[in-house]
PDB file of C-alpha atoms in Angstrom:
ATOM      1  CA  MET S  28      17.100   2.199  -4.436  1.00 60.00           C
ATOM      2  CA  LYS S  29      14.578   4.334  -2.570  1.00 67.00           C
ATOM      3  CA  PRO S  30      13.093   2.359   0.367  1.00 74.00           C
ATOM      4  CA  GLN S  31       9.481   1.276  -0.083  1.00 87.00           C
ATOM      5  CA  THR S  32       7.062   1.099   2.827  1.00 87.00           C
ATOM      6  CA  ALA S  33       5.652  -2.394   3.270  1.00 95.00           C
ATOM      7  CA  GLU S  34       4.109  -4.177   6.244  1.00 97.00           C
ATOM      8  CA  LEU S  35       4.059  -7.716   7.561  1.00 98.00           C
ATOM      9  CA  GLY S  36       1.381 -10.251   8.426  1.00 98.00           C
ATOM     10  CA  PHE S  37       1.904 -13.506  10.310  1.00 98.00           C
ATOM     11  CA  ARG S  38      -0.258 -16.550  10.934  1.00 98.00           C
ATOM     12  CA  VAL S  39       1.455 -17.935  14.004  1.00 98.00           C
ATOM     13  CA  LYS S  40       1.409 -21.696  14.500  1.00 97.00           C
ATOM     14  CA  SER S  41       3.196 -24.062  16.890  1.00 96.00           C
ATOM     15  CA  GLY S  42       6.831 -24.068  15.825  1.00 96.00           C
ATOM     16  CA  TRP S  43       6.470 -21.952  12.695  1.00 98.00           C
ATOM     17  CA  ALA S  44       4.654 -19.053  11.065  1.00 98.00           C
ATOM     18  CA  ALA S  45       3.398 -18.140   7.607  1.00 98.00           C
ATOM     19  CA  VAL S  46       4.561 -14.660   6.597  1.00 98.00           C
ATOM     20  CA  VAL S  47       3.177 -12.250   3.997  1.00 98.00           C
ATOM     21  CA  LEU S  48       4.599  -8.852   3.028  1.00 98.00           C
ATOM     22  CA  LEU S  49       2.318  -6.274   1.383  1.00 97.00           C
ATOM     23  CA  LYS S  50       2.789  -2.732   0.133  1.00 94.00           C
ATOM     24  CA  GLY S  51       0.143  -0.064  -0.545  1.00 84.00           C
ATOM     25  CA  PRO S  52      -2.196   1.420  -1.422  1.00 85.00           C
ATOM     26  CA  ALA S  53      -4.346   0.172   1.459  1.00 77.00           C
ATOM     27  CA  ASN S  54      -7.466  -0.335  -0.676  1.00 78.00           C
ATOM     28  CA  SER S  55      -5.525  -2.234  -3.334  1.00 87.00           C
ATOM     29  CA  PRO S  56      -2.441  -3.772  -1.713  1.00 93.00           C
ATOM     30  CA  GLN S  57       0.284  -5.507  -3.672  1.00 94.00           C
ATOM     31  CA  LEU S  58       1.822  -8.811  -2.651  1.00 96.00           C
ATOM     32  CA  CYS S  59       5.589  -8.526  -2.203  1.00 96.00           C
ATOM     33  CA  ASP S  60       6.579 -11.797  -0.568  1.00 96.00           C
ATOM     34  CA  VAL S  61       5.288 -15.034   0.962  1.00 97.00           C
ATOM     35  CA  ARG S  62       7.386 -17.353   3.060  1.00 96.00           C
ATOM     36  CA  GLN S  63       7.531 -19.530   6.163  1.00 97.00           C
ATOM     37  CA  ILE S  64       9.788 -19.053   9.180  1.00 98.00           C
ATOM     38  CA  ASP S  65      10.818 -21.548  11.839  1.00 97.00           C
ATOM     39  CA  MET S  66      10.388 -21.071  15.570  1.00 97.00           C
ATOM     40  CA  SER S  67      11.481 -24.530  16.659  1.00 96.00           C
ATOM     41  CA  ASP S  68      14.561 -26.690  16.204  1.00 96.00           C
ATOM     42  CA  PRO S  69      14.145 -29.565  13.694  1.00 92.00           C
ATOM     43  CA  GLN S  70      16.812 -31.437  15.666  1.00 94.00           C
ATOM     44  CA  LEU S  71      14.649 -31.123  18.788  1.00 94.00           C
ATOM     45  CA  PRO S  72      11.080 -32.055  17.719  1.00 92.00           C
ATOM     46  CA  GLU S  73       9.813 -31.431  21.249  1.00 93.00           C
ATOM     47  CA  THR S  74      10.445 -27.686  20.779  1.00 95.00           C
ATOM     48  CA  ARG S  75       7.569 -27.605  18.304  1.00 95.00           C
ATOM     49  CA  GLN S  76       5.198 -28.420  21.176  1.00 95.00           C
ATOM     50  CA  PRO S  77       7.176 -27.528  24.318  1.00 95.00           C
ATOM     51  CA  TYR S  78       4.194 -27.895  26.677  1.00 96.00           C
ATOM     52  CA  HIS S  79       3.367 -31.424  25.512  1.00 95.00           C
ATOM     53  CA  ALA S  80       4.760 -34.495  27.219  1.00 90.00           C
ATOM     54  CA  ALA S  81       4.613 -38.090  26.022  1.00 80.00           C
ATOM     55  CA  MET S  82       1.265 -39.371  24.734  1.00 78.00           C
ATOM     56  CA  GLY S  83       0.019 -35.808  24.235  1.00 78.00           C
ATOM     57  CA  LYS S  84      -0.167 -35.065  27.952  1.00 89.00           C
ATOM     58  CA  LEU S  85       0.593 -31.680  29.529  1.00 93.00           C
ATOM     59  CA  GLU S  86       4.280 -31.318  30.359  1.00 94.00           C
ATOM     60  CA  THR S  87       4.778 -30.481  34.058  1.00 92.00           C
ATOM     61  CA  ASP S  88       8.580 -30.594  34.308  1.00 93.00           C
ATOM     62  CA  ARG S  89       9.527 -26.902  34.478  1.00 94.00           C
ATOM     63  CA  ARG S  90      13.154 -27.622  33.624  1.00 95.00           C
ATOM     64  CA  LYS S  91      12.189 -29.258  30.352  1.00 94.00           C
ATOM     65  CA  ILE S  92       9.688 -26.513  29.558  1.00 95.00           C
ATOM     66  CA  ASN S  93      12.171 -23.724  30.279  1.00 96.00           C
ATOM     67  CA  ARG S  94      14.881 -25.423  28.218  1.00 96.00           C
ATOM     68  CA  HIS S  95      12.563 -25.817  25.248  1.00 96.00           C
ATOM     69  CA  VAL S  96      11.156 -22.276  25.577  1.00 96.00           C
ATOM     70  CA  ASP S  97      14.693 -20.860  25.543  1.00 97.00           C
ATOM     71  CA  VAL S  98      15.310 -22.653  22.233  1.00 97.00           C
ATOM     72  CA  VAL S  99      12.032 -21.333  20.821  1.00 98.00           C
ATOM     73  CA  ARG S 100      12.916 -17.740  21.770  1.00 97.00           C
ATOM     74  CA  ARG S 101      16.390 -18.003  20.276  1.00 97.00           C
ATOM     75  CA  ILE S 102      15.223 -19.453  16.982  1.00 97.00           C
ATOM     76  CA  ALA S 103      12.331 -16.980  16.715  1.00 97.00           C
ATOM     77  CA  GLU S 104      14.701 -14.059  17.240  1.00 98.00           C
ATOM     78  CA  GLU S 105      17.095 -15.448  14.637  1.00 98.00           C
ATOM     79  CA  SER S 106      14.302 -16.088  12.136  1.00 98.00           C
ATOM     80  CA  ILE S 107      12.828 -12.590  12.536  1.00 98.00           C
ATOM     81  CA  ALA S 108      16.261 -10.953  12.276  1.00 98.00           C
ATOM     82  CA  THR S 109      17.013 -12.903   9.080  1.00 98.00           C
ATOM     83  CA  LEU S 110      13.573 -12.076   7.657  1.00 98.00           C
ATOM     84  CA  LEU S 111      13.901  -8.342   8.272  1.00 98.00           C
ATOM     85  CA  ALA S 112      17.476  -8.221   6.992  1.00 97.00           C
ATOM     86  CA  SER S 113      16.411  -9.844   3.720  1.00 97.00           C
ATOM     87  CA  TYR S 114      13.645  -7.262   3.274  1.00 96.00           C
ATOM     88  CA  ARG S 115      16.010  -4.377   3.997  1.00 94.00           C
ATOM     89  CA  ARG S 116      18.379  -5.680   1.340  1.00 94.00           C
ATOM     90  CA  THR S 117      15.563  -5.650  -1.209  1.00 93.00           C
ATOM     91  CA  GLY S 118      14.608  -2.077  -0.349  1.00 94.00           C
ATOM     92  CA  TYR S 119      11.645  -2.409   2.018  1.00 95.00           C
ATOM     93  CA  THR S 120      11.101  -0.338   5.151  1.00 93.00           C
ATOM     94  CA  ILE S 121       8.892  -2.087   7.703  1.00 95.00           C
ATOM     95  CA  GLY S 122       7.402  -0.398  10.745  1.00 94.00           C
ATOM     96  CA  ARG S 123       4.343  -2.461  11.559  1.00 97.00           C
ATOM     97  CA  ALA S 124       3.154  -6.054  11.703  1.00 98.00           C
ATOM     98  CA  ALA S 125      -0.043  -7.883  12.608  1.00 98.00           C
ATOM     99  CA  LEU S 126      -0.329 -11.428  13.895  1.00 98.00           C
ATOM    100  CA  VAL S 127      -3.246 -13.820  13.531  1.00 98.00           C
ATOM    101  CA  VAL S 128      -3.511 -16.539  16.179  1.00 98.00           C
ATOM    102  CA  GLY S 129      -5.966 -19.323  16.843  1.00 96.00           C
ATOM    103  CA  SER S 130      -7.100 -18.038  20.226  1.00 93.00           C
ATOM    104  CA  GLN S 131      -6.204 -15.597  22.973  1.00 93.00           C
ATOM    105  CA  ILE S 132      -7.851 -17.533  25.789  1.00 94.00           C
ATOM    106  CA  ASP S 133      -6.002 -17.704  29.117  1.00 95.00           C
ATOM    107  CA  PRO S 134      -4.510 -21.221  29.376  1.00 94.00           C
ATOM    108  CA  GLU S 135      -5.078 -21.237  33.131  1.00 93.00           C
ATOM    109  CA  SER S 136      -8.834 -21.062  32.514  1.00 95.00           C
ATOM    110  CA  ILE S 137      -8.805 -24.374  30.612  1.00 95.00           C
ATOM    111  CA  THR S 138      -9.426 -27.512  32.656  1.00 93.00           C
ATOM    112  CA  ASN S 139      -8.540 -30.101  29.994  1.00 94.00           C
ATOM    113  CA  PRO S 140      -4.738 -30.638  30.290  1.00 93.00           C
ATOM    114  CA  HIS S 141      -4.211 -31.436  26.606  1.00 92.00           C
ATOM    115  CA  ILE S 142      -6.114 -28.367  25.418  1.00 94.00           C
ATOM    116  CA  ARG S 143      -4.301 -26.299  28.037  1.00 94.00           C
ATOM    117  CA  ALA S 144      -0.980 -27.425  26.559  1.00 95.00           C
ATOM    118  CA  HIS S 145      -2.065 -26.150  23.147  1.00 95.00           C
ATOM    119  CA  ALA S 146      -3.153 -22.842  24.702  1.00 96.00           C
ATOM    120  CA  PHE S 147       0.214 -22.407  26.439  1.00 96.00           C
ATOM    121  CA  GLU S 148       1.955 -23.038  23.122  1.00 96.00           C
ATOM    122  CA  GLY S 149      -0.298 -20.620  21.271  1.00 96.00           C
ATOM    123  CA  ARG S 150       0.527 -17.904  23.780  1.00 97.00           C
ATOM    124  CA  LEU S 151       4.245 -18.725  23.711  1.00 97.00           C
ATOM    125  CA  PHE S 152       4.724 -18.598  19.949  1.00 98.00           C
ATOM    126  CA  CYS S 153       2.677 -15.410  19.630  1.00 98.00           C
ATOM    127  CA  SER S 154       4.681 -13.724  22.386  1.00 97.00           C
ATOM    128  CA  VAL S 155       8.080 -14.666  20.966  1.00 98.00           C
ATOM    129  CA  VAL S 156       7.169 -13.265  17.541  1.00 98.00           C
ATOM    130  CA  GLU S 157       5.856 -10.053  19.116  1.00 97.00           C
ATOM    131  CA  ARG S 158       8.942  -9.678  21.262  1.00 97.00           C
ATOM    132  CA  ALA S 159      11.329 -10.327  18.375  1.00 97.00           C
ATOM    133  CA  LEU S 160       9.552  -7.757  16.172  1.00 98.00           C
ATOM    134  CA  GLN S 161       9.441  -5.159  18.928  1.00 96.00           C
ATOM    135  CA  GLN S 162      13.188  -5.557  19.423  1.00 97.00           C
ATOM    136  CA  HIS S 163      13.453  -4.196  15.879  1.00 97.00           C
ATOM    137  CA  ARG S 164      11.052  -1.330  16.721  1.00 96.00           C
ATOM    138  CA  ILE S 165       8.197  -2.827  14.758  1.00 97.00           C
ATOM    139  CA  CYS S 166       4.766  -2.156  16.262  1.00 96.00           C
ATOM    140  CA  THR S 167       2.482  -5.179  16.512  1.00 97.00           C
ATOM    141  CA  ASP S 168      -1.222  -5.989  16.770  1.00 97.00           C
ATOM    142  CA  VAL S 169      -2.774  -9.401  17.416  1.00 97.00           C
ATOM    143  CA  PHE S 170      -6.052 -10.766  16.038  1.00 98.00           C
ATOM    144  CA  THR S 171      -7.756 -14.135  16.249  1.00 97.00           C
ATOM    145  CA  GLU S 172      -8.788 -16.224  13.259  1.00 97.00           C
ATOM    146  CA  ARG S 173     -12.407 -15.704  14.222  1.00 96.00           C
ATOM    147  CA  ASP S 174     -12.147 -11.906  14.021  1.00 97.00           C
ATOM    148  CA  ALA S 175      -9.520 -11.286  11.339  1.00 97.00           C
ATOM    149  CA  TYR S 176     -11.678 -11.131   8.203  1.00 97.00           C
ATOM    150  CA  ASP S 177     -14.415  -9.104   9.904  1.00 97.00           C
ATOM    151  CA  LYS S 178     -11.846  -6.624  11.224  1.00 97.00           C
ATOM    152  CA  ALA S 179     -10.286  -6.279   7.760  1.00 96.00           C
ATOM    153  CA  ALA S 180     -13.728  -5.703   6.232  1.00 96.00           C
ATOM    154  CA  ILE S 181     -14.373  -2.890   8.707  1.00 95.00           C
ATOM    155  CA  VAL S 182     -11.070  -1.065   8.270  1.00 93.00           C
ATOM    156  CA  LEU S 183     -11.011  -1.486   4.488  1.00 92.00           C
ATOM    157  CA  LYS S 184     -14.717  -0.571   4.244  1.00 94.00           C
ATOM    158  CA  GLU S 185     -15.382  -3.637   2.128  1.00 95.00           C
ATOM    159  CA  SER S 186     -17.680  -6.615   2.512  1.00 96.00           C
ATOM    160  CA  ASN S 187     -16.300  -9.767   4.088  1.00 96.00           C
ATOM    161  CA  GLU S 188     -16.759 -11.492   0.720  1.00 96.00           C
ATOM    162  CA  ASN S 189     -14.698  -8.847  -1.101  1.00 96.00           C
ATOM    163  CA  VAL S 190     -11.891  -9.161   1.415  1.00 96.00           C
ATOM    164  CA  ARG S 191     -11.865 -12.934   0.973  1.00 97.00           C
ATOM    165  CA  ARG S 192     -11.834 -12.520  -2.813  1.00 96.00           C
ATOM    166  CA  MET S 193      -8.909 -10.091  -2.635  1.00 95.00           C
ATOM    167  CA  VAL S 194      -6.953 -12.457  -0.401  1.00 96.00           C
ATOM    168  CA  GLN S 195      -7.720 -15.412  -2.653  1.00 96.00           C
ATOM    169  CA  ASN S 196      -6.461 -13.452  -5.665  1.00 95.00           C
ATOM    170  CA  PHE S 197      -3.089 -12.873  -3.986  1.00 95.00           C
ATOM    171  CA  GLY S 198      -2.459 -16.590  -4.333  1.00 93.00           C
ATOM    172  CA  ARG S 199      -2.568 -16.397  -8.119  1.00 90.00           C
ATOM    173  CA  ALA S 200       0.670 -14.430  -8.125  1.00 82.00           C
ATOM    174  CA  ILE S 201       2.778 -17.070  -6.371  1.00 89.00           C
ATOM    175  CA  GLU S 202       4.019 -20.560  -7.166  1.00 86.00           C
ATOM    176  CA  GLY S 203       4.083 -21.904  -3.612  1.00 86.00           C
ATOM    177  CA  PRO S 204       1.233 -22.923  -1.304  1.00 89.00           C
ATOM    178  CA  TRP S 205      -1.651 -20.546  -0.650  1.00 96.00           C
ATOM    179  CA  ARG S 206      -3.509 -22.317   2.101  1.00 96.00           C
ATOM    180  CA  ALA S 207      -5.428 -21.021   5.118  1.00 97.00           C
ATOM    181  CA  GLU S 208      -2.218 -20.072   6.931  1.00 98.00           C
ATOM    182  CA  GLN S 209      -0.973 -17.876   4.078  1.00 98.00           C
ATOM    183  CA  LYS S 210      -4.416 -16.323   3.652  1.00 98.00           C
ATOM    184  CA  PHE S 211      -4.644 -15.352   7.307  1.00 98.00           C
ATOM    185  CA  ALA S 212      -1.124 -13.926   7.130  1.00 98.00           C
ATOM    186  CA  ALA S 213      -2.280 -11.836   4.151  1.00 98.00           C
ATOM    187  CA  VAL S 214      -5.298 -10.567   6.104  1.00 98.00           C
ATOM    188  CA  ALA S 215      -2.948  -9.630   8.946  1.00 98.00           C
ATOM    189  CA  ALA S 216      -0.666  -7.793   6.512  1.00 97.00           C
ATOM    190  CA  CYS S 217      -3.673  -5.867   5.150  1.00 96.00           C
ATOM    191  CA  LEU S 218      -4.522  -4.742   8.677  1.00 96.00           C
ATOM    192  CA  ALA S 219      -0.919  -3.732   9.401  1.00 97.00           C
ATOM    193  CA  LEU S 220      -0.635  -1.852   6.107  1.00 96.00           C
ATOM    194  CA  HIS S 221      -3.892   0.031   6.661  1.00 93.00           C
ATOM    195  CA  GLU S 222      -2.835   1.044  10.187  1.00 92.00           C
ATOM    196  CA  SER S 223       0.586   2.159   8.940  1.00 90.00           C
ATOM    197  CA  LEU S 224      -0.728   4.226   6.028  1.00 86.00           C
ATOM    198  CA  THR S 225      -3.425   5.791   8.219  1.00 82.00           C
ATOM    199  CA  SER S 226      -0.811   6.809  10.783  1.00 77.00           C
ATOM    200  CA  GLN S 227       1.380   8.291   8.050  1.00 71.00           C
ATOM    201  CA  TYR S 228      -1.564  10.264   6.680  1.00 54.00           C
ATOM    202  CA  LEU S 229      -2.510  11.613  10.093  1.00 62.00           C
ATOM    203  CA  SER S 230       1.088  12.571  10.845  1.00 60.00           C
ATOM    204  CA  SER S 231       1.359  14.391   7.513  1.00 57.00           C
ATOM    205  CA  THR S 232      -1.949  16.190   8.081  1.00 62.00           C
ATOM    206  CA  ASN S 233      -0.933  17.262  11.572  1.00 57.00           C
ATOM    207  CA  ALA S 234       2.431  18.498  10.303  1.00 54.00           C
ATOM    208  CA  ASN S 235       0.775  20.559   7.584  1.00 54.00           C
ATOM    209  CA  THR S 236      -1.691  21.999  10.071  1.00 57.00           C
ATOM    210  CA  SER S 237       1.089  22.930  12.461  1.00 58.00           C
ATOM    211  CA  GLY S 238       3.038  24.522   9.624  1.00 59.00           C
ATOM    212  CA  ASN S 239       0.118  26.744   8.758  1.00 57.00           C
TER     213      ASN S 239
END
């Protein structure tokens, strides 16, 4: 089977991520797969929110935090490796991914301890997905929920409403859930696919120019 180029989108959450795989063309992408991956240990519920202590307070014990973060990194790496291996077996070549996160605010700038804990976790789970993908030589970009649809509208040269309609229509092709998390993962995949196909086009154009 000849490999097909397809790109990944993630909506990263605490302890898990929604994943969408799309293939081209960029202006009319096709849904290839939707799934969820784990980044925490079900046997250790505290790894889902490693910066939270009892009663929702900010965890301050560095030993506990480091132990839980190590588990998160290991499981994220395993989940990404399994994900990519399954796509290779089905004939997809992946070189790019985009991640949608809730926020990119610096946790240290947040005074409320509980909100700071959430910010630390948001940064952690985003970073472990990025790192795991980059270990497989997959380029990554990160967008926030607030900006994702507007960015997709700009790069696809469509209205925000048309992008939302396209993303909504993806859900008609699957049997599983198509909630906000899957939709944002689809938007991320659209952005990754557009960037990948644009880079391929520019590389081809430059090669032809050099050949002449």
